[in-house]
Coordinates of C-alpha atoms in Angstrom, one line a residue:
X1 CA 100.4 108.4 96.2
X2 CA 101.6 111.1 98.6
X3 CA 105.2 111.9 99.6
X4 CA 105.4 113.8 102.8
X5 CA 108.8 115.5 103.5
X6 CA 109.9 116.8 106.9
X7 CA 113.0 117.8 108.8
X8 CA 114.0 120.9 107.0
X9 CA 114.9 124.1 108.8
X10 CA 117.7 126.5 109.7
X11 CA 121.3 125.4 110.4
X12 CA 124.6 127.1 110.7
X13 CA 127.4 126.4 108.3
X14 CA 129.1 123.2 109.4
X15 CA 126.0 121.9 111.0
X16 CA 123.7 119.1 110.2
X17 CA 120.1 118.4 109.3
X18 CA 118.2 115.3 108.4
X19 CA 115.3 115.2 105.9
X20 CA 112.7 112.4 105.8
X21 CA 110.2 111.6 103.2
X22 CA 107.4 109.1 103.8
X23 CA 105.4 107.6 101.0
X24 CA 101.7 106.7 101.5
X25 CA 99.1 105.2 99.2
X26 CA 101.4 102.7 97.7
X27 CA 104.2 100.4 98.8
X28 CA 107.2 100.7 96.6
X29 CA 109.1 97.6 95.7
X30 CA 112.8 97.1 96.2
X31 CA 113.4 97.8 92.5
X32 CA 112.1 101.4 92.9
X33 CA 114.4 104.3 93.2
X34 CA 114.0 107.0 95.8
X35 CA 115.9 110.3 95.4
X36 CA 116.3 113.9 96.4
X37 CA 116.5 117.0 94.4
X38 CA 116.8 120.7 95.4
X39 CA 116.1 124.1 93.9
X40 CA 117.7 127.3 95.1
X41 CA 116.1 130.7 94.4
X42 CA 116.6 131.7 90.8
X43 CA 118.2 128.4 89.9
X44 CA 117.0 125.3 88.2
X45 CA 116.2 122.1 90.1
X46 CA 119.3 119.9 90.5
X47 CA 119.9 116.3 91.5
X48 CA 121.2 115.6 95.0
X49 CA 121.1 111.9 95.6
X50 CA 119.3 108.6 94.7
X51 CA 119.2 105.2 96.1
X52 CA 117.8 102.0 94.5
X53 CA 118.4 98.3 95.0
X54 CA 121.9 98.4 93.5
X55 CA 122.2 102.1 92.9
X56 CA 123.7 104.8 95.0
X57 CA 124.3 108.2 93.4
X58 CA 125.4 111.6 94.7
X59 CA 125.9 114.9 93.1
X60 CA 129.5 115.9 93.2
X61 CA 128.6 119.0 95.3
X62 CA 127.3 116.9 98.2
X63 CA 129.5 113.8 97.9
X64 CA 131.2 113.0 101.3
X65 CA 128.8 115.3 103.2
X66 CA 125.3 114.0 102.5
X67 CA 124.1 110.4 103.0
X68 CA 120.9 109.0 101.5
X69 CA 119.2 105.9 103.0
X70 CA 115.9 104.2 102.8
X71 CA 113.7 102.1 105.0
X72 CA 111.6 99.9 102.7
X73 CA 109.5 98.6 105.5
X74 CA 108.5 102.2 106.3
X75 CA 108.4 103.3 102.7
X76 CA 110.6 106.2 103.7
X77 CA 113.8 107.8 102.4
X78 CA 116.2 109.9 104.4
X79 CA 118.8 112.5 103.6
X80 CA 121.4 113.1 106.3
X81 CA 123.1 116.4 105.6
X82 CA 126.4 117.1 107.4
X83 CA 129.0 119.8 107.0
X84 CA 126.3 122.1 105.6
X85 CA 127.4 125.1 103.5
X86 CA 125.4 128.2 102.7
X87 CA 125.2 127.1 99.1
X88 CA 123.1 124.1 100.2
X89 CA 120.3 126.5 100.9
X90 CA 117.3 125.4 98.8
X91 CA 114.0 123.7 98.8
X92 CA 114.6 120.0 98.9
X93 CA 112.2 117.6 97.1
X94 CA 111.9 113.9 97.5
X95 CA 111.0 111.8 94.5
X96 CA 110.2 108.2 93.7
X97 CA 110.7 106.2 90.5
X98 CA 108.7 103.0 90.4
X99 CA 111.3 101.0 88.5
X100 CA 115.0 100.8 88.2
X101 CA 117.0 102.7 85.6
X102 CA 120.5 103.3 84.5
X103 CA 122.4 105.7 86.6
X104 CA 122.5 108.5 84.0
X105 CA 118.7 108.6 83.9
X106 CA 118.4 108.9 87.7
X107 CA 120.0 112.4 87.7
X108 CA 117.1 113.6 85.6
X109 CA 114.0 114.7 87.5
X110 CA 111.8 113.8 84.5
X111 CA 112.5 110.1 85.1
X112 CA 110.7 110.1 88.5
X113 CA 107.0 109.3 88.9
X114 CA 106.1 110.9 92.2
X115 CA 107.2 114.1 94.0
X116 CA 106.9 115.4 97.5
X117 CA 105.9 119.0 98.3
X118 CA 109.4 120.3 99.2
X119 CA 111.1 121.2 102.5
X120 CA 113.1 124.4 103.0
X121 CA 116.7 124.1 104.1
X122 CA 118.5 127.3 105.0
X123 CA 122.2 127.4 106.0
X124 CA 123.6 130.6 107.5
X125 CA 127.2 131.5 107.3

């Protein structure tokens, strides 16, 4: 299974970027969970958002600004990032968990089975 992320880059504060992550090598069922994490320089990886069949989670830091969506037919997850802030600067990773889980588990990266290679997002002030 490969997860290929794209769409990162440079944006100004207040601007927008959209990340995509396409999975290949396996078709994930509707019970799977697709998510995004990020890691800023010198910081630990942190949860950003996750979407499953009946689950929609956001980190408090991005709630109201970021939107996660998925296209099951394309095996792809998206992260629309609006009202970007300099503190959003990080490498963003997509991840997939094969099966559903309770919400508290989905904020933990160790609960995911597959990871993408990361996409750099830089927000200038």
